[in-house]
Coordinates of C-alpha atoms and ligand atoms in Angstrom, one line a residue:
M360 CA 121.4 101.0 106.8
D361 CA 119.1 100.8 110.3
N362 CA 116.4 98.7 109.9
P363 CA 113.6 100.0 112.5
S364 CA 110.3 98.3 113.4
F365 CA 107.1 100.0 113.0
D366 CA 103.7 99.3 113.4
L367 CA 102.2 99.2 110.0
V368 CA 104.3 100.0 106.9
V369 CA 101.9 101.9 104.6
I370 CA 103.3 101.1 100.3
G371 CA 102.5 104.5 98.4
A372 CA 101.5 108.2 99.4
G373 CA 98.2 109.0 97.0
P374 CA 94.9 110.2 98.8
G375 CA 94.8 106.0 99.9
G376 CA 97.5 105.4 101.3
Y377 CA 98.5 108.9 102.8
T378 CA 95.2 110.1 104.9
A379 CA 95.9 105.8 106.1
A380 CA 98.6 106.5 107.1
I381 CA 97.6 109.4 109.0
R382 CA 94.3 108.0 111.0
A383 CA 97.0 105.2 111.3
S384 CA 99.0 107.9 113.5
Q385 CA 96.1 109.3 115.2
L386 CA 94.9 105.9 116.6
G387 CA 98.8 105.2 118.3
M388 CA 100.3 103.4 115.7
K389 CA 104.0 104.0 114.8
V390 CA 103.5 104.6 110.7
A391 CA 105.9 104.9 107.7
C392 CA 104.5 105.7 104.7
V393 CA 107.2 104.6 101.7
E394 CA 106.4 106.9 98.1
K395 CA 109.0 105.7 94.7
E396 CA 108.5 109.1 93.6
D397 CA 109.7 112.9 94.1
A398 CA 106.4 114.7 95.3
L399 CA 104.2 112.8 97.8
G400 CA 100.0 113.0 96.5
G401 CA 100.3 110.2 93.8
T402 CA 98.4 110.6 91.0
C403 CA 95.6 112.5 92.3
L404 CA 97.6 115.8 93.6
R405 CA 100.9 115.4 91.0
V406 CA 99.1 114.3 87.8
G407 CA 95.6 113.5 87.8
C408 CA 92.4 115.6 90.0
I409 CA 94.7 118.0 91.8
P410 CA 96.9 119.4 87.7
S411 CA 93.1 118.4 85.8
K412 CA 91.3 120.4 88.1
A413 CA 93.8 123.0 87.2
L414 CA 93.9 123.6 83.9
L415 CA 89.9 123.3 83.5
D416 CA 89.4 126.3 85.6
S417 CA 91.7 128.3 84.5
S418 CA 91.1 127.0 80.5
H419 CA 86.9 127.5 82.0
L420 CA 87.8 131.1 82.4
F421 CA 89.9 131.9 78.8
Y422 CA 87.0 130.4 77.5
E423 CA 84.3 132.6 79.2
T424 CA 86.1 135.6 79.2
Q425 CA 85.5 134.9 75.2
H426 CA 81.7 133.6 75.0
A427 CA 79.5 134.9 78.3
F428 CA 81.8 138.3 79.3
A429 CA 80.3 140.1 77.2
G430 CA 76.7 139.2 78.5
H431 CA 77.8 140.3 81.3
G432 CA 78.5 143.8 80.0
I433 CA 82.1 143.4 80.2
K434 CA 83.7 144.3 76.7
L435 CA 87.6 142.8 76.4
G436 CA 90.2 143.9 74.5
S437 CA 91.5 140.9 72.2
V438 CA 91.5 137.7 74.7
A439 CA 95.4 136.1 74.2
L440 CA 95.5 132.7 75.9
D441 CA 99.7 132.7 77.9
L442 CA 100.5 128.6 77.7
P443 CA 103.2 128.4 80.0
T444 CA 101.8 130.5 82.7
M445 CA 98.8 128.5 82.4
L446 CA 100.6 125.0 83.3
S447 CA 103.5 127.1 85.5
R448 CA 100.2 127.8 87.6
K449 CA 99.0 124.1 87.8
D450 CA 102.8 122.8 88.1
K451 CA 102.5 125.9 91.3
V452 CA 98.8 124.4 92.3
V453 CA 100.7 121.2 92.5
A454 CA 104.0 121.6 94.4
G455 CA 101.9 123.2 97.4
L456 CA 99.2 120.1 97.6
T457 CA 102.9 117.9 97.6
S458 CA 104.5 119.6 99.7
G459 CA 101.0 119.9 102.1
V460 CA 101.5 116.9 102.5
A461 CA 105.0 116.4 104.2
G462 CA 104.3 118.7 106.1
L463 CA 100.7 116.3 107.1
F464 CA 103.0 113.4 107.7
R465 CA 106.0 116.0 109.9
K466 CA 102.4 117.0 112.4
N467 CA 101.1 113.3 112.4
K468 CA 104.1 112.0 113.0
V469 CA 104.6 110.0 110.5
E470 CA 108.2 108.3 108.7
D471 CA 107.9 110.0 104.5
V472 CA 110.3 107.4 103.6
R473 CA 110.7 108.5 99.7
G474 CA 112.2 104.8 97.5
M475 CA 110.5 102.0 96.3
A476 CA 109.2 99.3 98.1
R477 CA 109.4 95.6 97.9
I478 CA 107.1 93.4 100.8
L479 CA 110.4 90.2 101.6
S480 CA 107.4 89.5 103.8
P481 CA 103.6 90.1 106.2
A482 CA 106.9 91.8 108.2
K483 CA 109.0 93.0 106.1
V484 CA 109.7 96.2 103.5
E485 CA 111.9 96.5 101.7
V486 CA 113.4 99.9 100.6
K487 CA 115.7 101.5 97.3
S488 CA 116.3 104.1 96.5
S489 CA 119.2 106.3 95.5
Q490 CA 120.0 106.5 98.8
G491 CA 121.1 103.1 99.2
I492 CA 118.7 99.9 100.7
R493 CA 116.4 100.0 103.5
E494 CA 114.5 97.3 104.9
L495 CA 111.3 97.9 107.3
N496 CA 110.4 95.8 109.9
T497 CA 106.8 96.4 110.3
K498 CA 103.7 93.9 112.2
K499 CA 101.2 95.2 109.3
I500 CA 101.9 95.9 106.2
L501 CA 99.0 98.2 104.1
I502 CA 99.4 98.4 99.7
A503 CA 98.1 101.7 98.2
S504 CA 99.7 101.7 95.1
G505 CA 96.9 103.0 92.7
S506 CA 97.3 102.5 89.0
E507 CA 98.2 103.0 85.8
P508 CA 96.9 103.7 82.6
I509 CA 95.9 101.1 80.5
P510 CA 97.4 101.0 77.0
L511 CA 96.0 100.5 73.7
P512 CA 97.6 97.6 71.6
G513 CA 98.5 99.5 68.1
L514 CA 98.6 103.0 70.0
P515 CA 101.6 102.3 73.2
F516 CA 102.0 105.5 74.2
D517 CA 105.5 107.8 73.6
G518 CA 105.0 110.3 75.7
K519 CA 104.9 112.9 72.4
F520 CA 102.2 112.0 70.0
I521 CA 100.4 109.2 72.0
L522 CA 99.5 110.9 75.0
S523 CA 98.5 108.9 78.7
S524 CA 97.1 111.9 80.4
T525 CA 99.9 112.5 82.2
E526 CA 101.6 114.4 79.1
A527 CA 98.0 116.0 78.0
L528 CA 98.4 117.8 81.6
S529 CA 102.2 119.6 79.3
L530 CA 102.5 119.8 76.6
P531 CA 103.6 123.0 75.8
E532 CA 101.8 124.4 73.4
V533 CA 98.4 123.7 71.8
P534 CA 97.8 120.7 69.2
K535 CA 95.5 122.2 66.7
R536 CA 94.1 118.4 66.2
L537 CA 93.6 116.2 69.4
L538 CA 91.7 112.8 69.0
V539 CA 90.9 111.4 71.7
I540 CA 90.0 108.0 72.6
G541 CA 88.0 107.3 75.3
G542 CA 84.8 109.0 76.9
G543 CA 85.5 108.5 79.9
A544 CA 86.5 111.5 82.6
I545 CA 89.7 112.0 81.8
G546 CA 88.8 111.8 77.6
L547 CA 86.5 114.1 78.2
E548 CA 88.0 116.7 80.8
M549 CA 91.9 116.4 78.8
G550 CA 89.5 116.9 75.8
S551 CA 87.7 120.7 77.5
V552 CA 90.5 121.7 78.2
W553 CA 92.1 121.6 75.4
S554 CA 89.4 122.2 73.3
R555 CA 88.4 125.5 75.3
L556 CA 92.1 126.3 74.6
G557 CA 91.7 126.2 70.8
S558 CA 91.9 122.8 69.8
E559 CA 89.3 120.1 67.2
V560 CA 88.5 117.7 69.9
L561 CA 87.6 114.4 68.5
V562 CA 86.7 111.8 71.1
V563 CA 86.8 108.1 69.9
E564 CA 84.5 106.2 72.1
F565 CA 83.4 102.8 71.8
L566 CA 80.1 102.6 73.4
D567 CA 77.0 104.5 72.4
R568 CA 77.8 107.0 74.8
L569 CA 80.0 108.5 77.0
V570 CA 80.4 108.0 80.6
P571 CA 78.7 104.6 80.9
A572 CA 78.7 104.9 84.7
M573 CA 76.4 107.5 84.8
D574 CA 72.8 108.6 83.9
V575 CA 71.7 107.6 80.7
E576 CA 69.3 111.1 80.4
L577 CA 72.7 112.9 82.1
T578 CA 75.5 111.4 79.6
T579 CA 73.1 112.4 76.6
A580 CA 72.4 116.4 77.7
L581 CA 76.3 116.6 78.3
R582 CA 77.4 115.1 75.0
K583 CA 74.6 117.1 73.5
S584 CA 77.2 120.6 75.6
L585 CA 79.8 119.7 74.7
E586 CA 79.1 119.9 71.0
K587 CA 77.7 123.0 71.4
Q588 CA 81.0 123.4 72.6
G589 CA 82.9 122.8 69.7
M590 CA 83.2 119.2 70.8
R591 CA 82.6 116.5 68.4
F592 CA 81.8 112.5 69.4
Q593 CA 82.1 109.3 66.8
F594 CA 80.3 106.0 68.9
K595 CA 80.5 102.6 68.6
A596 CA 84.1 103.0 67.8
K597 CA 87.6 102.1 68.5
A598 CA 91.2 102.9 67.2
E599 CA 93.4 100.3 66.0
S600 CA 96.7 101.4 65.4
A601 CA 98.5 104.5 65.0
K602 CA 101.8 106.0 62.3
I603 CA 103.3 108.5 62.4
I604 CA 104.3 110.0 59.8
G605 CA 106.2 113.9 60.1
N606 CA 104.9 115.6 62.7
K607 CA 101.3 114.1 62.1
V608 CA 99.3 110.3 64.0
I609 CA 97.1 109.1 61.4
V610 CA 95.1 106.7 62.6
Q611 CA 92.9 103.9 62.0
V612 CA 89.4 103.9 63.2
A613 CA 86.6 101.2 63.2
S614 CA 82.9 101.5 63.1
E615 CA 80.6 98.9 62.9
T616 CA 80.5 99.5 59.5
E617 CA 83.8 101.3 58.6
K618 CA 87.7 102.6 59.2
T619 CA 88.2 105.6 59.1
A620 CA 91.6 107.0 58.7
V621 CA 91.9 109.9 61.7
E622 CA 94.6 112.7 61.1
C623 CA 95.8 114.7 63.5
D624 CA 98.4 116.3 64.9
K625 CA 98.3 114.6 69.4
V626 CA 96.3 111.2 70.5
L627 CA 95.1 111.2 74.3
V628 CA 94.2 107.6 74.9
A629 CA 92.4 107.3 78.1
V630 CA 90.4 103.8 77.8
G631 CA 91.3 103.2 81.7
R632 CA 93.7 102.3 84.1
R633 CA 95.0 99.3 85.9
P634 CA 96.3 98.1 89.4
F635 CA 99.5 99.4 89.8
L636 CA 102.2 96.6 91.0
S637 CA 104.8 96.3 89.2
G638 CA 108.3 95.1 91.6
L639 CA 105.5 95.3 94.4
G640 CA 106.2 91.4 95.7
A641 CA 102.9 91.5 97.0
K642 CA 102.5 88.1 94.1
E643 CA 105.2 86.8 95.6
A644 CA 104.1 87.2 99.3
G645 CA 101.2 85.1 98.6
V646 CA 98.6 87.7 98.4
E647 CA 95.8 86.9 95.1
I648 CA 95.7 88.9 92.8
D649 CA 92.1 88.1 90.2
P650 CA 92.5 88.0 86.4
K651 CA 91.6 92.0 86.4
G652 CA 94.9 92.8 87.9
R653 CA 93.2 93.6 91.4
I654 CA 94.2 92.4 94.8
V655 CA 90.9 89.9 96.8
V656 CA 91.1 91.4 99.2
D657 CA 88.4 90.7 102.6
A658 CA 85.4 92.6 103.6
H659 CA 88.7 94.1 107.1
F660 CA 90.3 95.0 103.7
C661 CA 93.1 91.8 104.1
T662 CA 94.9 89.9 101.8
R663 CA 94.9 86.7 101.9
V664 CA 98.2 87.2 103.6
P665 CA 97.0 87.7 107.1
G666 CA 99.5 91.3 108.4
I667 CA 98.7 92.9 103.8
Y668 CA 96.2 94.8 103.6
A669 CA 94.8 97.2 100.0
I670 CA 93.1 99.6 99.4
G671 CA 92.1 102.0 96.6
D672 CA 92.6 101.4 92.7
V673 CA 94.9 98.7 93.7
I674 CA 91.7 96.5 94.1
A675 CA 87.6 96.2 92.8
G676 CA 85.6 99.6 93.2
P677 CA 85.6 102.5 91.3
M678 CA 89.2 104.4 90.6
L679 CA 88.6 107.5 92.7
A680 CA 90.7 108.7 94.9
H681 CA 87.7 109.4 97.4
K682 CA 87.2 105.9 97.6
A683 CA 90.4 105.5 98.5
S684 CA 90.3 107.9 101.2
E685 CA 87.7 106.4 102.6
E686 CA 89.4 103.0 102.3
G687 CA 92.4 103.8 104.1
V688 CA 90.5 105.2 106.7
V689 CA 88.3 102.1 107.1
A690 CA 91.7 99.7 106.8
V691 CA 93.6 100.6 109.9
E692 CA 90.7 101.8 112.2
R693 CA 89.5 97.9 111.3
M694 CA 93.0 97.2 112.4
A695 CA 92.9 98.7 115.4
G696 CA 90.2 97.5 116.1
V697 CA 87.8 100.8 116.2
A698 CA 84.3 100.1 113.7
G699 CA 84.8 101.6 110.5
H700 CA 82.8 101.3 107.6
V701 CA 83.1 102.2 104.0
N702 CA 79.5 103.0 102.7
Y703 CA 79.5 102.4 98.6
L704 CA 76.4 103.3 97.6
G705 CA 77.3 107.0 99.2
I706 CA 81.0 107.4 96.8
P707 CA 79.7 109.9 94.6
N708 CA 81.2 110.0 90.6
V709 CA 82.2 113.6 88.7
V710 CA 82.9 113.9 85.4
Y711 CA 84.3 118.2 85.6
T712 CA 83.4 119.3 82.4
H713 CA 81.1 122.3 82.2
P714 CA 78.7 121.5 82.7
E715 CA 79.3 119.2 85.4
V716 CA 78.5 116.1 86.0
A717 CA 77.8 114.8 89.8
A718 CA 76.0 111.2 91.4
V719 CA 76.1 109.1 94.2
G720 CA 73.7 106.4 94.4
L721 CA 71.2 104.5 91.9
T722 CA 70.4 105.9 88.5
E723 CA 67.5 105.0 87.5
E724 CA 67.6 102.4 85.6
E725 CA 69.8 100.1 88.5
A726 CA 67.4 101.2 91.1
K727 CA 64.3 98.9 88.6
A728 CA 67.2 96.5 88.2
Q729 CA 67.6 95.6 92.1
G730 CA 63.0 95.4 91.7
H731 CA 62.8 98.8 93.5
E732 CA 59.9 100.7 92.0
V733 CA 60.4 104.3 92.0
R734 CA 59.9 108.4 91.5
I735 CA 61.5 110.7 89.5
G736 CA 61.8 114.5 90.1
K737 CA 63.6 116.4 87.6
F738 CA 64.4 120.1 88.1
P739 CA 65.7 121.9 85.6
F740 CA 68.5 125.3 86.8
L741 CA 67.2 127.6 83.6
A742 CA 64.7 128.2 86.6
T743 CA 66.7 128.6 89.4
G744 CA 67.5 132.0 90.3
R745 CA 71.0 132.0 91.0
A746 CA 71.7 129.9 88.3
R747 CA 69.9 133.0 85.7
A748 CA 72.2 135.4 87.7
L749 CA 75.3 133.5 87.3
G750 CA 74.2 133.1 82.9
D751 CA 74.9 129.7 83.6
T752 CA 71.6 127.6 83.8
E753 CA 72.8 123.8 81.3
G754 CA 71.2 121.5 83.2
F755 CA 69.2 119.6 86.1
V756 CA 68.7 117.2 88.9
K757 CA 66.8 114.5 88.9
M758 CA 66.7 112.5 92.3
V759 CA 65.2 108.6 92.1
G760 CA 63.0 108.1 94.9
D761 CA 61.7 104.8 96.2
A762 CA 57.8 104.9 95.4
K763 CA 56.9 102.5 98.6
T764 CA 59.7 104.3 101.5
D765 CA 60.4 107.3 99.8
R766 CA 63.7 106.9 100.6
V767 CA 67.0 109.1 98.7
L768 CA 68.2 105.4 96.6
G769 CA 70.3 108.5 94.2
V770 CA 70.9 111.7 92.5
H771 CA 71.9 112.8 89.5
I772 CA 72.9 116.7 88.8
I773 CA 74.2 117.8 85.1
G774 CA 74.9 121.4 85.6
P775 CA 76.7 124.4 87.6
R776 CA 79.1 123.5 90.9
A777 CA 77.6 119.5 90.0
S778 CA 80.4 118.5 92.7
D779 CA 79.4 120.9 95.2
L780 CA 75.7 119.7 95.0
I781 CA 76.3 116.1 95.3
A782 CA 77.7 117.6 99.2
E783 CA 74.0 117.2 100.0
A784 CA 72.6 114.6 98.2
V785 CA 76.0 112.2 99.3
L786 CA 74.9 112.8 102.7
S787 CA 70.5 112.5 102.3
I788 CA 71.8 108.6 100.7
E789 CA 74.2 108.7 104.3
L790 CA 71.9 109.6 106.5
A791 CA 68.4 107.3 104.6
A792 CA 66.6 110.1 104.0
S793 CA 63.0 110.6 102.2
T794 CA 63.1 112.8 99.4
E795 CA 60.3 115.1 101.6
D796 CA 63.6 115.8 104.1
I797 CA 64.9 117.2 101.6
A798 CA 62.1 119.2 100.1
R799 CA 61.1 120.1 103.5
A800 CA 65.0 121.3 104.3
S801 CA 65.1 125.2 104.6
H802 CA 67.5 126.2 101.0
A803 CA 69.4 129.6 101.4
H804 CA 67.7 131.4 98.4
P805 CA 68.8 132.2 96.1
T806 CA 71.5 129.4 95.5
L807 CA 71.5 126.3 92.9
A808 CA 71.5 123.9 95.8
E809 CA 67.6 124.9 95.8
A810 CA 67.5 123.4 92.4
L811 CA 67.8 119.8 94.5
K812 CA 64.5 120.8 97.0
E813 CA 63.0 121.7 94.1
A814 CA 64.1 117.8 92.8
A815 CA 62.9 116.4 95.7
L816 CA 59.5 118.3 95.8
A817 CA 59.4 117.4 92.4
V818 CA 58.9 113.5 93.4
D819 CA 56.0 114.4 95.0
K820 CA 54.7 116.2 91.9
R821 CA 54.7 119.3 93.5
T822 CA 57.7 121.2 92.8
L823 CA 56.7 125.6 93.5
N824 CA 58.5 127.1 90.9
I825 CA 57.8 125.2 87.6
Ligands
NAI1558 P1 87.1 104.9 82.4 O1 87.5 104.1 82.6 O2 86.0 106.8 83.1 O3 87.1 105.5 80.2 C1 87.6 105.2 79.9 C2 85.9 105.0 78.1 O4 87.7 104.4 77.2 C3 85.0 103.6 78.4 O5 83.6 104.8 78.5 C4 85.0 102.6 77.6 O6 83.4 102.3 76.5 C5 86.3 103.6 76.4 N1 87.0 103.2 75.8 C6 87.8 101.5 76.3 N2 88.1 101.0 75.2 C7 88.2 101.9 74.3 C8 88.7 101.8 73.0 N3 89.9 100.6 72.5 N4 88.0 102.7 71.9 C9 87.5 103.9 72.4 N5 86.5 103.9 73.6 C10 87.1 102.6 74.6 O7 88.3 105.0 82.3 P2 89.3 107.1 82.4 O8 88.6 108.3 81.4 O9 90.9 106.3 81.1 O10 89.6 106.9 83.3 C11 90.4 105.9 85.0 C12 90.5 106.1 85.4 O11 90.4 107.4 86.3 C13 88.5 105.6 85.9 O12 88.3 105.1 86.9 C14 88.1 107.5 86.0 O13 86.3 107.8 87.0 C15 89.3 107.9 87.0 N6 89.4 109.2 87.0 C16 88.5 109.7 87.4 C17 88.2 111.7 87.6 C18 87.2 112.5 87.9 O14 86.4 111.9 89.1 N7 87.0 113.0 87.7 C19 89.1 112.1 86.9 C20 89.7 111.7 86.2 C21 89.7 109.7 85.6

């Protein structure tokens, strides 16, 4: 086979890699992007963010038909679940987006190379596929190979009873009892999907609360909401081992005081993800890996080996698609000598439960720990006309302002469409806005976004609608 030459070879076509490849091409580089899977888009598009959101949206509608429609004056006969159609709709959403990435590569003249990449040197990447072995010569390499689920010792994934998020997206029938290990984003999102579709869901969480990285008030409110929806939680507990007997799984769960045997039909292990570097040859090429298995990079996303760069889930920081994309763009801009910058304080974090939870910037605790004197403003969705019209009034906005400068330090939202509402807060952090700026900005009435304006007014104790 030929040995083509590139300015940049990107390894991995997830949101980090594909976005970096497109931006590099815009900047005039000759780019190839190597992907080992059949479809482009990485974990996010194939087996992560997108399929989970498709199922969350479908299962939410299913839940609403039974619990909310009557209140709107819509009477239905009996509501039945057609799980195969729900799953194939999810697959269609995924296929549309992954093939869209291939289209973006064609449009942007990114060479779409399929196969398993291995770094032979900072100037050579080997690609192995069913078509054979190919070598790509390159000036620079960007590692964007993503992450994989962490298995639990004692509960190894088997894909049938002990599942990772990937299998939990395609269960052919609703499990009667689902045990979820880990009360983070994946555990709560996939737990919500199957709970809404009829499973009895128990979440076992090691710490004393859900989504530990988020504001305590939000996660406490989230727990109460999810309990109302029927999910159960066991905190300060961990799963130690599992035994499969017939079609059942018996899991030994240990808390501080006791050990119990929990019987269920499926177990979802969602205790975090780890960088995926197998077979990549990064370590052999001299790239430094930290004790947590992450590639060490400098402020330019360059590894210890000149010419080899890394972004996204393989480096430190939150494992989020949008964080990886921002880093990918900035990494190639720096390679091209263009000024680029990732503002990590402005990276939002969202959990797509119902209500949704979304946050950006510092929590109240973090702000205080960093020495800020803070002013807090809170506003409940119940006091907004739009939430009432929607019949979706749970939750609130909490704004953390600096008492001296009035600068917005953090915004934390639990409520309807928090995932979309957080964008205004992200912009306020990006533009170093004050809470007064948000309080003075006109927000269309009636909208959910008015809760942000009112929370900003609440910082100065001058709310108008409560
Ligand atoms: P996570 O790190 O968000 O949460 C894992 C949870 O499991 C933590 O609360 C942890 O305390 C708990 N845990 C760890 N070991 C345990 C044990 N032995 N027994 C019981 N609990 C245990 O990890 P998750 O949910 O697997 O997600 C992986 C990554 O993917 C995260 O970085 C997450 O942010 C990202 N993600 C983001 C989503 C989003 O933005 N909506 C959706 C899904 C995943």
